[in-house]
Tab-separated table of C-alpha atoms and ligand atoms in Angstrom:
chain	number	residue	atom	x	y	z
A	44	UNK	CA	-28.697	1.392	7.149
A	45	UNK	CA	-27.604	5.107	7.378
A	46	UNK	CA	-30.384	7.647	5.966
A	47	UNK	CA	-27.979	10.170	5.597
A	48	UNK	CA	-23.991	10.116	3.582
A	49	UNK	CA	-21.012	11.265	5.010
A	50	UNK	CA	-18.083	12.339	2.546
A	51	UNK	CA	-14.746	13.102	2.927
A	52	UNK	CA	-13.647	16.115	0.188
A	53	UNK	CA	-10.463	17.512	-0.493
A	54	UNK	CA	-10.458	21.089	1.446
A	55	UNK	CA	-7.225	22.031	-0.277
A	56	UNK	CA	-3.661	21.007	-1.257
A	57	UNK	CA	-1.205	20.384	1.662
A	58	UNK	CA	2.076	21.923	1.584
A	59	UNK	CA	4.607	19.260	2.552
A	60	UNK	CA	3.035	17.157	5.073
A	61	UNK	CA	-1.013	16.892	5.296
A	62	UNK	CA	-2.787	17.534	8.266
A	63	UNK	CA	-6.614	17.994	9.099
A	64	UNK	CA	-7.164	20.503	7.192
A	65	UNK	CA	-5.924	18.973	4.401
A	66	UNK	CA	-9.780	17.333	4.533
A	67	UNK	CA	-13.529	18.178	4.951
A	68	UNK	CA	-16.033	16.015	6.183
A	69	UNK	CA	-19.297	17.043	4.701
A	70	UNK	CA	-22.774	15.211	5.391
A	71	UNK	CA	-24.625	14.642	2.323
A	72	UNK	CA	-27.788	12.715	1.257
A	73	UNK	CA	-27.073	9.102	0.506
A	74	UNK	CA	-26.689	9.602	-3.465
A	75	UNK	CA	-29.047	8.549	-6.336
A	76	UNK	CA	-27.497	5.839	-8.555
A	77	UNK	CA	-28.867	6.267	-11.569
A	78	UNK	CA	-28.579	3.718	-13.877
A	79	UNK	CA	-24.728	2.952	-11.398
A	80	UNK	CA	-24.479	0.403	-8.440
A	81	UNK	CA	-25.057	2.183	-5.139
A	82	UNK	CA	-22.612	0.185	-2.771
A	83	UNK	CA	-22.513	1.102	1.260
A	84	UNK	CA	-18.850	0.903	2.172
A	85	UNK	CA	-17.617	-1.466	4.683
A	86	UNK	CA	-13.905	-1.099	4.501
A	87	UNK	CA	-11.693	1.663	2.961
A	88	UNK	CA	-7.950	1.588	2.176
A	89	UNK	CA	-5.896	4.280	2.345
A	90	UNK	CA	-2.878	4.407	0.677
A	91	UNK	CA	0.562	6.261	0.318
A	92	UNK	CA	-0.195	7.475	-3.159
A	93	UNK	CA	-3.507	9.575	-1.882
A	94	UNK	CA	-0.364	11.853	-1.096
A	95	UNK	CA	0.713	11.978	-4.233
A	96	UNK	CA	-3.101	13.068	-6.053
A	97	UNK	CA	-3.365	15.668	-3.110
A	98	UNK	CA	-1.066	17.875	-5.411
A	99	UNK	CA	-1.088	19.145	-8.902
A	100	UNK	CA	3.140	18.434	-9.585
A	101	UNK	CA	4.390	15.993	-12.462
A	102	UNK	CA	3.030	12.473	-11.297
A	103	UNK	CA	1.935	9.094	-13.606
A	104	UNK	CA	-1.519	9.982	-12.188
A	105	UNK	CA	-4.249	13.238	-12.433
A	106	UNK	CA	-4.075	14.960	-9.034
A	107	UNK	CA	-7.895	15.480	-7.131
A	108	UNK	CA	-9.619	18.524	-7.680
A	109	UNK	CA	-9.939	20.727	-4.544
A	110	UNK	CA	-13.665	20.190	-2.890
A	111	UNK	CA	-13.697	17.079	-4.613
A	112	UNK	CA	-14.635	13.503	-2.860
A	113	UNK	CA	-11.782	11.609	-2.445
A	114	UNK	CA	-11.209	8.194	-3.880
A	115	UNK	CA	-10.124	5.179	-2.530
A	116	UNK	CA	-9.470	1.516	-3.067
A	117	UNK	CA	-12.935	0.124	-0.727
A	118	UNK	CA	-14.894	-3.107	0.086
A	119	UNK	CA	-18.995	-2.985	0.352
A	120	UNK	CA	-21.968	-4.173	-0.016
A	121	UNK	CA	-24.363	-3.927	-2.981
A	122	UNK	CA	-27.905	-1.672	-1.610
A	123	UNK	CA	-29.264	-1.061	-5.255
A	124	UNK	CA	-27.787	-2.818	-8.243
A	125	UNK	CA	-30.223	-1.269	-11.207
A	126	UNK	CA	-29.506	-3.992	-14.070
A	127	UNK	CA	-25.611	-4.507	-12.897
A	128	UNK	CA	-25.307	-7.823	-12.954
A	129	UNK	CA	-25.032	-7.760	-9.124
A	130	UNK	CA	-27.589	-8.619	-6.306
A	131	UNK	CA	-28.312	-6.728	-3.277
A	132	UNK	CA	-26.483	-8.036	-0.271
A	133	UNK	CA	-23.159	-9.185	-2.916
A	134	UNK	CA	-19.839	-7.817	-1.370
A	135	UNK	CA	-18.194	-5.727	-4.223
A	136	UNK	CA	-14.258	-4.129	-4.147
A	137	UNK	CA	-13.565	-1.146	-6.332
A	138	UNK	CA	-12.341	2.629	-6.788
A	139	UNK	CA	-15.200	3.884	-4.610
A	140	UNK	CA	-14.759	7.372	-2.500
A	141	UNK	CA	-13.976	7.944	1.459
A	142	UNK	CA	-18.071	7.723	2.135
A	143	UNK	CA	-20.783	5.722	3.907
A	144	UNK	CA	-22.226	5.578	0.184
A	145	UNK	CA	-20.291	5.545	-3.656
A	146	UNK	CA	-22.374	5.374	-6.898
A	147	UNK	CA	-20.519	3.068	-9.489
A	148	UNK	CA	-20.673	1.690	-12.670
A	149	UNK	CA	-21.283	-1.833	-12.752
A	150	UNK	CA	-18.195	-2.500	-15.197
A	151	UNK	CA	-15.868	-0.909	-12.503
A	152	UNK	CA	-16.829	-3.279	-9.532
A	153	UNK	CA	-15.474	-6.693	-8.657
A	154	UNK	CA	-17.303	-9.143	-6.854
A	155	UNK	CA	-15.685	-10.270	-3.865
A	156	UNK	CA	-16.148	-13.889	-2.020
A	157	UNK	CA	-16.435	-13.763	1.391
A	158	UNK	CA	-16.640	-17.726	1.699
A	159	UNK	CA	-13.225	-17.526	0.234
A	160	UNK	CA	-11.284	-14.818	2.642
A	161	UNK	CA	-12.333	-12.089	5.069
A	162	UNK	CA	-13.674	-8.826	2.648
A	163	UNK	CA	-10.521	-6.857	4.044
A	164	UNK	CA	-8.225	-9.020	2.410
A	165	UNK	CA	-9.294	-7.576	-0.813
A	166	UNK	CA	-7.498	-4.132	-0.031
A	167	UNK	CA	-4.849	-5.821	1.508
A	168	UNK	CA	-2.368	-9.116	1.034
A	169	UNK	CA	-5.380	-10.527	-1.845
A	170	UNK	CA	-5.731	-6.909	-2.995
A	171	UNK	CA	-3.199	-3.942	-4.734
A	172	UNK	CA	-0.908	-4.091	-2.493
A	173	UNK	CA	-0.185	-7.999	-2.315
A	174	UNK	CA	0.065	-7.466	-6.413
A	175	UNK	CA	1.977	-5.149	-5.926
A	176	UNK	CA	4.751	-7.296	-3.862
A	177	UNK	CA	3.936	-10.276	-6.366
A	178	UNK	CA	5.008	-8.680	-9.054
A	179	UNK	CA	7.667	-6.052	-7.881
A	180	UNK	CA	9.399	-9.377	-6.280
A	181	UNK	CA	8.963	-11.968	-8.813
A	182	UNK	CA	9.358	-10.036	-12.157
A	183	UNK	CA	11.167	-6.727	-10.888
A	184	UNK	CA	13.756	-7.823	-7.783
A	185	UNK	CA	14.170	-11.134	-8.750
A	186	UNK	CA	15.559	-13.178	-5.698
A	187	UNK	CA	16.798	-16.504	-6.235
A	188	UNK	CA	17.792	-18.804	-3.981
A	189	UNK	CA	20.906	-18.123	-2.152
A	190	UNK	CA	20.749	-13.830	-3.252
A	191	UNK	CA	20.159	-11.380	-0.621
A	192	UNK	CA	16.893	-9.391	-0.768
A	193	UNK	CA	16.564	-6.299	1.557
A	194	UNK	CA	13.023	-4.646	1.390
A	195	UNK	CA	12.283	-1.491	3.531
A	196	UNK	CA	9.052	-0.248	4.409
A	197	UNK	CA	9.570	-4.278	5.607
A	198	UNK	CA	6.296	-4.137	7.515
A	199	UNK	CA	3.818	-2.463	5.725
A	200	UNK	CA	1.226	-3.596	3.378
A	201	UNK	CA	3.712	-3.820	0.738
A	202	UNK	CA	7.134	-4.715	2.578
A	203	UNK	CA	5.357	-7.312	4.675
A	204	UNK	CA	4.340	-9.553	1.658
A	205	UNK	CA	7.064	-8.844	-0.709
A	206	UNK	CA	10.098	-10.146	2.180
A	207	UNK	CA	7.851	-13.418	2.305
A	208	UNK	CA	7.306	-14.030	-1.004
A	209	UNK	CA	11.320	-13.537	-1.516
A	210	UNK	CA	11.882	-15.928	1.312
A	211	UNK	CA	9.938	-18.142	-0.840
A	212	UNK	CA	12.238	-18.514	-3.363
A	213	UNK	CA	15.222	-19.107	-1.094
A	214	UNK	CA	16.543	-15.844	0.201
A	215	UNK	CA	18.349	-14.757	2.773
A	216	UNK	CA	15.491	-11.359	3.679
A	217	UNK	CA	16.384	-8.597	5.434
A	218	UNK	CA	13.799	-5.599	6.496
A	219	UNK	CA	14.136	-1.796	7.452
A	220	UNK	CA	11.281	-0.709	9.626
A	221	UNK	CA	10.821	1.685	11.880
A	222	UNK	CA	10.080	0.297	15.872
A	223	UNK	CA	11.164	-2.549	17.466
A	224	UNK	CA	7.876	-3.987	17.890
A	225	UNK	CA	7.941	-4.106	14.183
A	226	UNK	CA	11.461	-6.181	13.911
A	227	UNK	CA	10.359	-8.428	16.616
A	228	UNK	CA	6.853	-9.178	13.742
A	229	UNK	CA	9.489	-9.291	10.938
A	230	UNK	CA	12.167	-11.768	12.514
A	231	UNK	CA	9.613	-13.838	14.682
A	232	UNK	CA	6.648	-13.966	13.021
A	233	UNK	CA	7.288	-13.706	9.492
A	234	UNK	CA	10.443	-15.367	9.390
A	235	UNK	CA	12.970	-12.091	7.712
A	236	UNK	CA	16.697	-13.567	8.512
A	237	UNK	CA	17.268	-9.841	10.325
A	238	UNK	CA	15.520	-6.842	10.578
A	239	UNK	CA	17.148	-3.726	11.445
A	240	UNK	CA	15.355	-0.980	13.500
A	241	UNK	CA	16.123	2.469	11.439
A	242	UNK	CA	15.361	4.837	14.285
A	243	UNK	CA	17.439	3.131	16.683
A	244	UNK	CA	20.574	2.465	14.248
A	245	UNK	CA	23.119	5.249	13.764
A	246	UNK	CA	24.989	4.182	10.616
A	247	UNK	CA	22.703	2.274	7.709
A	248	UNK	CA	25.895	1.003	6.152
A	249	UNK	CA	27.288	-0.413	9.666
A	250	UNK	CA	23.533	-2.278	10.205
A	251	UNK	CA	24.158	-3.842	6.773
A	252	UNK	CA	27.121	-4.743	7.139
A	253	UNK	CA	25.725	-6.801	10.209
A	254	UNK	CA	22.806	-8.254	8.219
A	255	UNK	CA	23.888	-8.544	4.600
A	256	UNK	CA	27.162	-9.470	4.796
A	257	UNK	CA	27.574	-10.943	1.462
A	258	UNK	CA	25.991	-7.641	-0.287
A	259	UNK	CA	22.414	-6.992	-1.428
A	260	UNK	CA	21.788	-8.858	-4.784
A	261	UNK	CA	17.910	-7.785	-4.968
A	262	UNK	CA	16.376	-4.717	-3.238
A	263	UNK	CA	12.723	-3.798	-2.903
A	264	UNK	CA	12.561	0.200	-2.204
A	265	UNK	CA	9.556	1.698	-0.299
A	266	UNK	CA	10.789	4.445	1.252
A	267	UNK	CA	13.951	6.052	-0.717
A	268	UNK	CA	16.006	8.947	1.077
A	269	UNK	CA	19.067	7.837	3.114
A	270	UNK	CA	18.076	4.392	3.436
A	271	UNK	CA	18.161	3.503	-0.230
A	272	UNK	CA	21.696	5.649	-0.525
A	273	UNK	CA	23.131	3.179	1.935
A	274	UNK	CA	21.276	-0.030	0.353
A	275	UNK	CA	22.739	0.995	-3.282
A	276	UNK	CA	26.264	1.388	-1.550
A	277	UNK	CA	26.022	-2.406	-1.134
A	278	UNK	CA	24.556	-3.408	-4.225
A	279	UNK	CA	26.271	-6.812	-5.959
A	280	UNK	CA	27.418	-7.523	-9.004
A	281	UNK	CA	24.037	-7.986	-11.663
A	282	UNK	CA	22.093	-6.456	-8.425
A	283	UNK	CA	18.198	-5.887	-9.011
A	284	UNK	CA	16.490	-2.754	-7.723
A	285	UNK	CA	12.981	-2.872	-7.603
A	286	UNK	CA	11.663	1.103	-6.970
A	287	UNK	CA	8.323	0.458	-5.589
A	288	UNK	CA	7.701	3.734	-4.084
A	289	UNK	CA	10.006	6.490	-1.958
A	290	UNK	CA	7.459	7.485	0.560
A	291	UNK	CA	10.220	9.284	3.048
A	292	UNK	CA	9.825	11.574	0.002
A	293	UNK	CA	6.463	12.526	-0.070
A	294	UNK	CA	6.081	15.259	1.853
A	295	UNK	CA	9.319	16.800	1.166
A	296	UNK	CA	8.380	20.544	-0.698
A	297	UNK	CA	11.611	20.054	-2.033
A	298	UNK	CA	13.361	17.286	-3.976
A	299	UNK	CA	16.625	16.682	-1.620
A	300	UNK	CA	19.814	15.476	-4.090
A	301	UNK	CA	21.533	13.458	-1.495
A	302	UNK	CA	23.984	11.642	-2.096
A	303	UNK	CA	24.510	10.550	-5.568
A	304	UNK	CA	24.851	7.201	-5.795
A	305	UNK	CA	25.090	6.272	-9.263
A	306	UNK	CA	28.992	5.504	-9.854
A	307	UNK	CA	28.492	2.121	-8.011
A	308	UNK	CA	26.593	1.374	-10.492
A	309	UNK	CA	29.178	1.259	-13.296
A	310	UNK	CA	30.891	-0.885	-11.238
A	311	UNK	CA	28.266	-3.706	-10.194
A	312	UNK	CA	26.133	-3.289	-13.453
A	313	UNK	CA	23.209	-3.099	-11.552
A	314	UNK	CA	19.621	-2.632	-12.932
A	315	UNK	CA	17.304	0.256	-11.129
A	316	UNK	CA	14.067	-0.580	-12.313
A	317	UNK	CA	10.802	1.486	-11.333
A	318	UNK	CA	7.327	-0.171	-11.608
A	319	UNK	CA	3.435	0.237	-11.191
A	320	UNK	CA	1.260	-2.595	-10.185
A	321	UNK	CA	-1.294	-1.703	-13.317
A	322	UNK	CA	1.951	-2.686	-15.864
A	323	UNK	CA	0.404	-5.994	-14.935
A	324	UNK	CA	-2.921	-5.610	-14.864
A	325	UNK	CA	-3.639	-8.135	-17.479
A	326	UNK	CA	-1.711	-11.231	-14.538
A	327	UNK	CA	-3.724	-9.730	-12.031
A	328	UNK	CA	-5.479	-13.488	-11.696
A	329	UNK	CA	-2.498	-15.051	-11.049
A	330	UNK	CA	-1.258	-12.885	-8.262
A	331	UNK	CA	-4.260	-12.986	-6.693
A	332	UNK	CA	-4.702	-16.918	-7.035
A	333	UNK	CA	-0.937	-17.384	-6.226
A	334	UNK	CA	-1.000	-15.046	-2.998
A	335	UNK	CA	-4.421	-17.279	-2.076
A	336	UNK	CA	-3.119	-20.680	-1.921
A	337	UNK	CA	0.139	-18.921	-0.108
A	338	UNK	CA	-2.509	-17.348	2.844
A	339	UNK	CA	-4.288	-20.872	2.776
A	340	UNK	CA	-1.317	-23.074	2.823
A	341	UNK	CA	0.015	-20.588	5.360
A	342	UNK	CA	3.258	-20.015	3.487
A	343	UNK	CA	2.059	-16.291	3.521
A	344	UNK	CA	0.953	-14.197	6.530
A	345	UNK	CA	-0.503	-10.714	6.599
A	346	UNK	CA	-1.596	-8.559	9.573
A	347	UNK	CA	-3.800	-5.509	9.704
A	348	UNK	CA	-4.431	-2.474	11.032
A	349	UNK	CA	-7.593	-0.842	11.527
A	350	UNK	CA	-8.898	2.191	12.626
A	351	UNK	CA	-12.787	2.159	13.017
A	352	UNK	CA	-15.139	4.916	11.852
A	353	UNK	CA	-15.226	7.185	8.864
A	354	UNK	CA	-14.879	10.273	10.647
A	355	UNK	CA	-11.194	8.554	11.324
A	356	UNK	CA	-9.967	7.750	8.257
A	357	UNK	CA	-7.718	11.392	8.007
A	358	UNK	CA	-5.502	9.991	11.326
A	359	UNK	CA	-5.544	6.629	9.177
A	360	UNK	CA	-3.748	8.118	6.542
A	361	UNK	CA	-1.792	10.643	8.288
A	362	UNK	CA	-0.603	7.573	10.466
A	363	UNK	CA	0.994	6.149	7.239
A	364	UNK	CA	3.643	8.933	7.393
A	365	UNK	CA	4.482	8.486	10.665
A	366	UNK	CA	4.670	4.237	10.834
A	367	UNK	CA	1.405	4.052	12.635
A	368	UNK	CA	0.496	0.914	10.692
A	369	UNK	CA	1.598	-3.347	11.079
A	370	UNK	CA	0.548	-5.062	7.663
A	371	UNK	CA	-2.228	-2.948	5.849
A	372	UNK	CA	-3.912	0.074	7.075
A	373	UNK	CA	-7.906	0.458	6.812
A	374	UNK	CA	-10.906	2.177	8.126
A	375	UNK	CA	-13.734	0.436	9.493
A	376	UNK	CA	-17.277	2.238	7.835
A	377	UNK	CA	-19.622	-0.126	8.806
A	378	UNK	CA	-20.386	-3.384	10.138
A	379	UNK	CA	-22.903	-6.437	7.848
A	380	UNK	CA	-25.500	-6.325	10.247
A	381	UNK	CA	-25.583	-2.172	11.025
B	136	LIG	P1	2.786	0.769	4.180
B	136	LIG	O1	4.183	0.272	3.999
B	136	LIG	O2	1.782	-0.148	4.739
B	136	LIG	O3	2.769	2.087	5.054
B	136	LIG	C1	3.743	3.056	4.915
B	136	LIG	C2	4.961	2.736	5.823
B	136	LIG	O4	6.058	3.518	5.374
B	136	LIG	C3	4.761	3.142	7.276
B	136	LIG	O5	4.136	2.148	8.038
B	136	LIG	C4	6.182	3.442	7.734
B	136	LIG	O6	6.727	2.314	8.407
B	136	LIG	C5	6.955	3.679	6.442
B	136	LIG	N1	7.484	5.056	6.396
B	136	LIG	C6	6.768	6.198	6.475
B	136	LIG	N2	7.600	7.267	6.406
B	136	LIG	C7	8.852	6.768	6.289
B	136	LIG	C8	10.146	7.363	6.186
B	136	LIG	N3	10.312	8.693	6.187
B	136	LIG	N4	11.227	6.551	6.085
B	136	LIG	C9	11.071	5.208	6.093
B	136	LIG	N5	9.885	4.584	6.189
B	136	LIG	C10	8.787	5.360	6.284
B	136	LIG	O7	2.303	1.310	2.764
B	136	LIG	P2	2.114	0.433	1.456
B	136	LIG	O8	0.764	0.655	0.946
B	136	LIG	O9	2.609	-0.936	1.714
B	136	LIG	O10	3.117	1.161	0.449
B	136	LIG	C11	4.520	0.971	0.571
B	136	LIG	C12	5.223	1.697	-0.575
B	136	LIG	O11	4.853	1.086	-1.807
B	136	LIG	C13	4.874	3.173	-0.700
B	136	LIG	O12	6.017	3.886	-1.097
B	136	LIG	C14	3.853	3.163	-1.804
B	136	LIG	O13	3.762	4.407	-2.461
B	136	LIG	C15	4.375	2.074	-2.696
B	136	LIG	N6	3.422	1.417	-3.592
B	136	LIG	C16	3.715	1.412	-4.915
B	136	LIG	C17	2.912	0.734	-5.804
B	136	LIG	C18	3.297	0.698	-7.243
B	136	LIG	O14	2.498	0.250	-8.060
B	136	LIG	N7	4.495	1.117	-7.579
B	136	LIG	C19	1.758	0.102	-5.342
B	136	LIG	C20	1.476	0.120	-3.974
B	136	LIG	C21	2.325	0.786	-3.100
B	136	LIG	P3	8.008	2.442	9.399
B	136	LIG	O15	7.490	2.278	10.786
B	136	LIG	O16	8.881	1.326	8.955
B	136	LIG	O17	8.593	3.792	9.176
B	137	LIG	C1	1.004	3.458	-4.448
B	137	LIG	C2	-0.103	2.696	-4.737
B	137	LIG	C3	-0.435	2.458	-6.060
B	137	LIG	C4	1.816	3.955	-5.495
B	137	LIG	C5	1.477	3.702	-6.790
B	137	LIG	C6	0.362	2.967	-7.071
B	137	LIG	C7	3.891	4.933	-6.105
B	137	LIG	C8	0.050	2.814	-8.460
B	137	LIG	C9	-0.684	1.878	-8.917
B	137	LIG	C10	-1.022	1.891	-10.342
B	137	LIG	O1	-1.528	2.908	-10.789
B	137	LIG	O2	-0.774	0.900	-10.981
B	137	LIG	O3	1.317	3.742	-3.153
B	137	LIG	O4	2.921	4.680	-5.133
């Protein structure tokens, strides 16, 4: 037990990328709960979308306010539960800030099991991000057996889960990501038909050519930019686009045109289809009982990354920009028996 809180606040908005300035670590006393759940944090995710509420511009979400705490997706244990219907010592998953300690109400936490599956899976493959590939793969992309599904971002929290769930339902799977290291993990390990290295490849048409040769009939986008312009060049007939999220875009101070690649789609009839993983909040049961029995019949693998200590979780998240991260990325804020 810490006597003292440590909180991360936002020191001011980044232009393009972040950096460590972007964040102030301030030492605080462990807060009173009031009539809230006071929950020590043992895990905290961070996310590519922190990037987005680090800025006040047009977005589906309110930005943070500068000198604020900053929130994040986190895993910890109940210290004082004050009539929640909670007991000291339960594990607990919720919106919770980048901090030792987070007051919350009651209503906003979820109990966790951690008979069921290590705590960290709740941020990751049992957590937002495996709903996320659930139901961007299965209700957005749509493989079937026999399409072609081509994810990018192919080994990241997201990518990782949503090229094995499409392999699932018979598809050929092909990943961008960025190392070799990480196509070795996607062909190998998780069992993608071919993985394609994008910072060793010098045409993204030419490497698709190679690994979708029949076309792309479903396509998961991460990452957007010049990846996605050469995906949608080899988009099917009836072709499914699922826009997850266009993180080579996030830092960008200015919205690049590119290439426009809307023509094709006259000719292929395609659907582009963005989507948030709360549109399905109300299914979030059965993702998260599907994606179980796929992690315990090992039909579904997930790795992790984590970075340990609090005082690290800026270099966590900057990492996420620069492909730092196998599988989901979290800090380590404390250990059970601290
Ligand atoms: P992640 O994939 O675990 O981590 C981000 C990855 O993006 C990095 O590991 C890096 O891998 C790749 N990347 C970074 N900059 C890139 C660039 N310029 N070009 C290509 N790849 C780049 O993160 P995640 O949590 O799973 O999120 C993946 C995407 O899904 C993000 O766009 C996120 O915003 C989105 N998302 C959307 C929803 C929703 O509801 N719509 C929910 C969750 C996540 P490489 O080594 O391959 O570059
Ligand atoms: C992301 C994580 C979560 C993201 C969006 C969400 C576009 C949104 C989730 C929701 O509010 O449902 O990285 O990027």
């Amino acid at each position: 037990m810490r006597d003292t809180n440590r909180q991360f606040r936002l020191a001011k908005r980044p232009e393009g990328k972040p950096d460590h300035d972007t964040f102030d670590l301030v030492e605080t006393d462990v807060p009173e709960p009031g009539g809230e759940v006071l929950v020590r944090t043992r895990y905290l995710s961070v996310d590519p979308y922190m990037r987005d509420r680090m800025s006040a511009g047009e977005s589906y979400a309110d930005p943070w306010a500068v000198g604020d705490p900053l929130r994040a997706g986190a895993v910890g244990e109940v210290v004082e539960s004050n009539g929640a219907e909670f007991e000291p010592g339960d594990i607990v998953v919720g919106n919770l800030q980048w901090a030792d300690y987070t007051t919350a109400p009651g209503a906003e936490l979820t109990e966790v099991d951690p008979e069921l599956a290590p705590i960290s899976t709740s941020l990751g493959v049992l957590g937002m991000p495996g709903r996320t590939a659930y139901f961007g793969t299965t209700e957005v992309a749509e493989p079937g057996a026999g399409d072609t599904f081509v994810v990018t971002g192919a080994a990241g929290a997201v990518g990782s889960i949503a090229g094995q769930i499409a392999k699932l339902s018979g598809a050929r799977v092909v990943g961008f990501a960025g190392s070799d290291e990480k196509v070795e993990y996607l062909e190998n390990e998780l069992g993608f038909d071919a993985a394609i290295d994008y910072e060793a490849t010098d045409s993204y048409p030419g490497a698709l050519d190679e690994a979708a040769p029949e076309g792309v009939d479903a396509y998961f986008d991460n990452v957007g930019g010049p990846i996605t312009d050469a995906v949608f060049t080899k988009l099917n007939v009836d072709a499914r686009v699922a826009v997850c999220g266009q993180i080579s875009l996030y830092n960008a101070t200015e919205r690049p045109t590119g290439p426009r690649k809307l023509p094709g789609l006259v000719s292929t009839r395609a659907t582009v289809e963005g989507f948030l993983v709360r549109d399905f909040s109300p299914r979030y049961g059965e993702a998260t009982k599907q994606l179980g029995q796929w992690v315990a019949s090992g039909d579904l693998q997930y790795r992790e990354t984590v970075t340990g200590g609090l005082e690290n979780a800026p270099d966590a998240f900057l990492g996420l920009f620069e492909g730092k991260n196998i599988g989901k990325q979290l800090v380590k804020v404390s250990d059970a028996d601290e």
